Amino acid sequence: MRFAPRSPRLLAGLLGTSAVLHFARPRPFDSIVPRALPGSPRTWTYVSGAVELGLAAAIAAPRTRRTGALLAAGFFAAVLPANVKMARDWDNRPAPLRAAAYARLPLQAPLVAWALHVGRDARG
């Protein structure tokens, strides 16, 4: 898989945008928090948004890019259970929404690969 030179900025932008959405529109994120996690779904939504914001900042800064990107790869893998929950919960939604929920699942692998690539290419 080939990535553009501006790949770190794009990855940081993706994470930053997602982070803002966690705070601006938390309800959809609350609904995909796995029930097995202790505490309130809103707390997990805000924590994951804060983590994404921190990862975006770390990837945007050349000095912390390698560490931020490697942590982002782990984060992308860690949120897979929420995406699986969303896909299963959306079985009763209209077909386009169901398809979108299931389409998110295989997208985790390229996100992990992208973050690993950014981490490998970072000067450190």
C-alpha positions as CSV (number, residue, x, y, z in Angstrom):
1,M,0.0,0.0,0.0
2,R,1.5,3.4,-1.0
3,F,0.9,6.6,1.0
4,A,1.4,10.2,0.0
5,P,4.1,12.3,1.7
6,R,1.4,14.3,3.4
7,S,0.1,11.1,4.9
8,P,1.0,12.0,8.5
9,R,-1.0,15.3,8.2
10,L,-4.0,13.4,6.7
11,L,-3.9,10.8,9.5
12,A,-3.7,13.5,12.2
13,G,-6.6,15.3,10.5
14,L,-8.7,12.1,10.4
15,L,-8.1,11.5,14.1
16,G,-8.6,15.2,15.0
17,T,-11.9,15.3,13.1
18,S,-13.1,12.2,14.8
19,A,-12.1,13.6,18.2
20,V,-14.1,16.7,17.7
21,L,-17.1,14.6,16.7
22,H,-16.9,12.6,19.9
23,F,-17.4,15.9,21.8
24,A,-19.8,17.7,19.4
25,R,-22.1,14.7,18.7
26,P,-21.4,12.1,21.4
27,R,-24.7,10.2,21.2
28,P,-23.8,8.0,18.2
29,F,-20.5,7.1,19.9
30,D,-22.3,6.3,23.2
31,S,-24.4,3.8,21.4
32,I,-21.5,1.7,20.2
33,V,-19.6,1.5,23.5
34,P,-19.5,-2.2,24.4
35,R,-21.7,-3.0,27.4
36,A,-19.0,-5.0,29.0
37,L,-17.0,-1.8,29.7
38,P,-17.6,-0.4,33.2
39,G,-19.0,3.0,33.8
40,S,-21.0,5.3,31.6
41,P,-20.9,5.1,27.7
42,R,-20.5,8.9,27.7
43,T,-17.4,8.7,29.7
44,W,-15.9,6.2,27.3
45,T,-17.0,8.4,24.4
46,Y,-15.2,11.4,25.9
47,V,-12.1,9.4,26.8
48,S,-11.8,7.9,23.3
49,G,-12.2,11.4,21.9
50,A,-9.5,12.8,24.1
51,V,-7.2,9.9,23.1
52,E,-7.9,10.6,19.4
53,L,-7.1,14.3,20.0
54,G,-3.8,13.4,21.7
55,L,-2.9,11.0,19.0
56,A,-3.6,13.6,16.3
57,A,-1.4,16.1,18.1
58,A,1.4,13.5,18.5
59,I,1.3,12.5,14.8
60,A,1.2,16.2,13.7
61,A,4.4,17.0,15.6
62,P,7.5,15.5,13.9
63,R,9.3,14.8,17.3
64,T,6.4,12.6,18.6
65,R,5.2,11.3,15.2
66,R,6.7,7.8,15.5
67,T,5.3,7.1,19.0
68,G,1.9,8.7,18.2
69,A,1.5,6.7,15.0
70,L,2.4,3.4,16.7
71,L,-0.1,4.2,19.5
72,A,-2.7,5.1,16.9
73,A,-2.2,1.7,15.3
74,G,-3.0,0.1,18.6
75,F,-5.9,2.4,19.2
76,F,-7.4,1.5,15.8
77,A,-7.2,-2.2,16.7
78,A,-8.6,-1.5,20.2
79,V,-11.8,0.1,18.9
80,L,-12.7,-2.8,16.6
81,P,-15.1,-4.3,19.2
82,A,-17.1,-1.0,19.2
83,N,-17.4,-1.3,15.4
84,V,-18.4,-4.9,15.6
85,K,-21.1,-3.9,18.2
86,M,-22.3,-1.2,15.9
87,A,-22.6,-3.6,13.0
88,R,-24.5,-6.1,15.0
89,D,-26.8,-3.5,16.6
90,W,-27.6,-2.0,13.2
91,D,-29.1,-5.3,11.8
92,N,-32.5,-3.7,12.0
93,R,-31.6,-0.5,10.3
94,P,-32.3,0.3,6.6
95,A,-30.0,-1.5,4.2
96,P,-27.7,1.4,3.4
97,L,-27.0,2.1,7.1
98,R,-26.4,-1.6,7.7
99,A,-24.0,-1.8,4.8
100,A,-22.1,1.2,6.1
101,A,-21.8,-0.3,9.5
102,Y,-20.5,-3.6,8.1
103,A,-18.2,-1.7,5.7
104,R,-16.4,-0.1,8.6
105,L,-15.2,-3.4,9.9
106,P,-12.6,-4.2,7.2
107,L,-11.5,-0.5,7.2
108,Q,-9.8,-1.0,10.5
109,A,-7.0,-3.0,8.8
110,P,-6.0,-0.2,6.4
111,L,-6.1,2.3,9.3
112,V,-3.7,0.1,11.3
113,A,-1.5,-0.3,8.2
114,W,-1.5,3.5,7.6
115,A,-0.6,4.3,11.2
116,L,2.2,1.7,11.1
117,H,3.5,3.2,7.8
118,V,3.5,6.7,9.3
119,G,5.4,5.4,12.3
120,R,8.0,3.6,10.2
121,D,8.6,6.7,8.1
122,A,8.9,9.1,11.0
123,R,12.3,10.4,11.7
124,G,13.2,9.4,15.2
